[in-house]
């Protein structure tokens, strides 16, 4: 049973940076390299937004236009961990950020494929 635990959220001023961490456990030995990992965010009353994705078996990444150029998603397969470095934060980046994962046989871009979710970490930018 895969579990995802996010950390690294907090309150920062506009222009600041945060690094979110998603630690995955319960992944069958040696298979973390075959997962899609993603960060989503959501604010009350708004639809969940996909922020960034990464295929852990390579260097394929995707970024939403809203964070492109300001954020970097990366992985440490030895630690079964994915990171989201966010720079030049804006008040509109304020949201609960969720890590998600699915074992992949194809695209990392379909939200409905993600079947493992963390509890979220709050990011507040003022």
Coordinates of C-alpha atoms in Angstrom, one line a residue:
X1 CA 0.0 0.0 0.0
X2 CA 1.6 3.2 -1.2
X3 CA 1.6 6.1 1.2
X4 CA 2.7 9.7 0.4
X5 CA 3.7 12.2 3.0
X6 CA 4.2 15.9 2.1
X7 CA 6.2 18.4 4.0
X8 CA 7.8 21.8 3.5
X9 CA 4.8 24.0 3.3
X10 CA 4.5 27.2 5.3
X11 CA 3.9 30.9 5.2
X12 CA 6.2 33.1 3.1
X13 CA 6.3 36.6 1.7
X14 CA 5.8 37.2 -1.9
X15 CA 9.0 36.7 -3.8
X16 CA 10.2 34.0 -1.4
X17 CA 10.8 30.3 -2.0
X18 CA 9.7 27.0 -0.6
X19 CA 10.7 23.4 -1.3
X20 CA 8.0 20.9 -0.9
X21 CA 8.9 17.3 -0.3
X22 CA 6.9 14.1 -1.0
X23 CA 8.2 10.9 0.6
X24 CA 6.7 7.7 -0.8
X25 CA 6.6 4.5 1.2
X26 CA 5.1 1.1 0.5
X27 CA 6.4 0.9 -3.0
X28 CA 7.4 -2.5 -4.1
X29 CA 11.2 -3.0 -4.2
X30 CA 12.8 -1.3 -7.2
X31 CA 9.7 0.0 -8.9
X32 CA 9.8 3.7 -7.8
X33 CA 11.5 4.3 -11.2
X34 CA 8.3 3.4 -13.0
X35 CA 5.9 5.9 -11.4
X36 CA 4.4 9.2 -12.3
X37 CA 4.6 11.6 -9.5
X38 CA 2.8 14.9 -9.4
X39 CA 2.0 18.0 -7.4
X40 CA -1.5 19.3 -7.4
X41 CA -2.9 22.3 -5.6
X42 CA -6.4 23.4 -4.5
X43 CA -8.0 26.4 -2.8
X44 CA -11.5 26.4 -1.4
X45 CA -14.1 26.9 -4.1
X46 CA -11.7 26.3 -6.9
X47 CA -10.9 23.2 -9.0
X48 CA -7.8 21.2 -8.2
X49 CA -5.0 22.3 -10.5
X50 CA -2.1 20.1 -11.7
X51 CA 1.1 22.0 -11.0
X52 CA 3.9 19.7 -12.1
X53 CA 4.5 16.1 -13.0
X54 CA 7.6 13.9 -13.3
X55 CA 8.2 10.4 -14.6
X56 CA 10.6 8.8 -12.2
X57 CA 12.0 6.6 -14.8
X58 CA 13.5 9.4 -16.8
X59 CA 13.6 13.2 -16.9
X60 CA 10.2 13.9 -18.4
X61 CA 8.5 16.7 -16.6
X62 CA 5.5 18.9 -17.1
X63 CA 4.6 22.3 -15.6
X64 CA 1.4 24.3 -15.5
X65 CA 1.7 27.7 -17.1
X66 CA 1.0 29.3 -13.8
X67 CA 4.3 28.0 -12.3
X68 CA 6.5 27.5 -15.4
X69 CA 9.8 29.2 -15.0
X70 CA 9.4 29.6 -11.2
X71 CA 9.2 26.0 -10.1
X72 CA 11.2 22.8 -10.5
X73 CA 10.1 19.3 -9.9
X74 CA 12.8 16.7 -9.2
X75 CA 13.3 13.3 -7.8
X76 CA 15.6 11.2 -5.6
X77 CA 14.9 7.6 -6.5
X78 CA 17.3 6.4 -3.8
X79 CA 15.0 8.0 -1.2
X80 CA 11.7 7.4 -3.1
X81 CA 11.2 11.2 -2.8
X82 CA 10.0 13.9 -5.1
X83 CA 10.5 17.6 -4.6
X84 CA 8.9 20.8 -5.8
X85 CA 11.1 23.9 -5.6
X86 CA 9.0 27.0 -5.9
X87 CA 10.6 30.4 -6.3
X88 CA 9.3 33.9 -6.8
X89 CA 6.2 32.9 -5.0
X90 CA 3.0 35.0 -5.5
X91 CA -0.1 35.4 -3.4
X92 CA -2.0 33.4 -6.0
X93 CA 0.2 30.4 -5.2
X94 CA -1.5 30.1 -1.9
X95 CA -3.2 26.7 -1.7
X96 CA -3.1 23.3 -0.2
X97 CA -0.5 21.3 -2.2
X98 CA -1.0 17.6 -2.7
X99 CA 1.5 15.0 -3.9
X100 CA 0.0 12.2 -6.0
X101 CA 1.4 9.1 -7.7
X102 CA 0.5 6.2 -10.0
X103 CA 2.3 3.3 -11.5
X104 CA 2.6 4.2 -15.1
X105 CA 2.4 2.5 -18.4
X106 CA 2.0 5.7 -20.3
X107 CA 1.1 9.4 -19.7
X108 CA 1.7 11.3 -16.5
X109 CA -0.7 14.0 -17.6
X110 CA -4.1 12.4 -16.8
X111 CA -5.3 13.4 -13.3
X112 CA -7.7 10.5 -13.1
X113 CA -4.8 8.1 -13.3
X114 CA -3.4 9.2 -10.0
X115 CA -4.6 6.8 -7.4
X116 CA -2.3 7.5 -4.5
X117 CA -2.6 10.9 -2.7
X118 CA -1.0 12.5 0.3
X119 CA -2.8 14.6 2.9
X120 CA -1.4 17.9 1.7
X121 CA 0.8 20.7 2.9
X122 CA -0.4 24.3 3.1
X123 CA 1.4 27.0 1.3
X124 CA 0.5 30.6 2.2
X125 CA 2.0 33.6 0.4
X126 CA 1.4 37.1 1.6

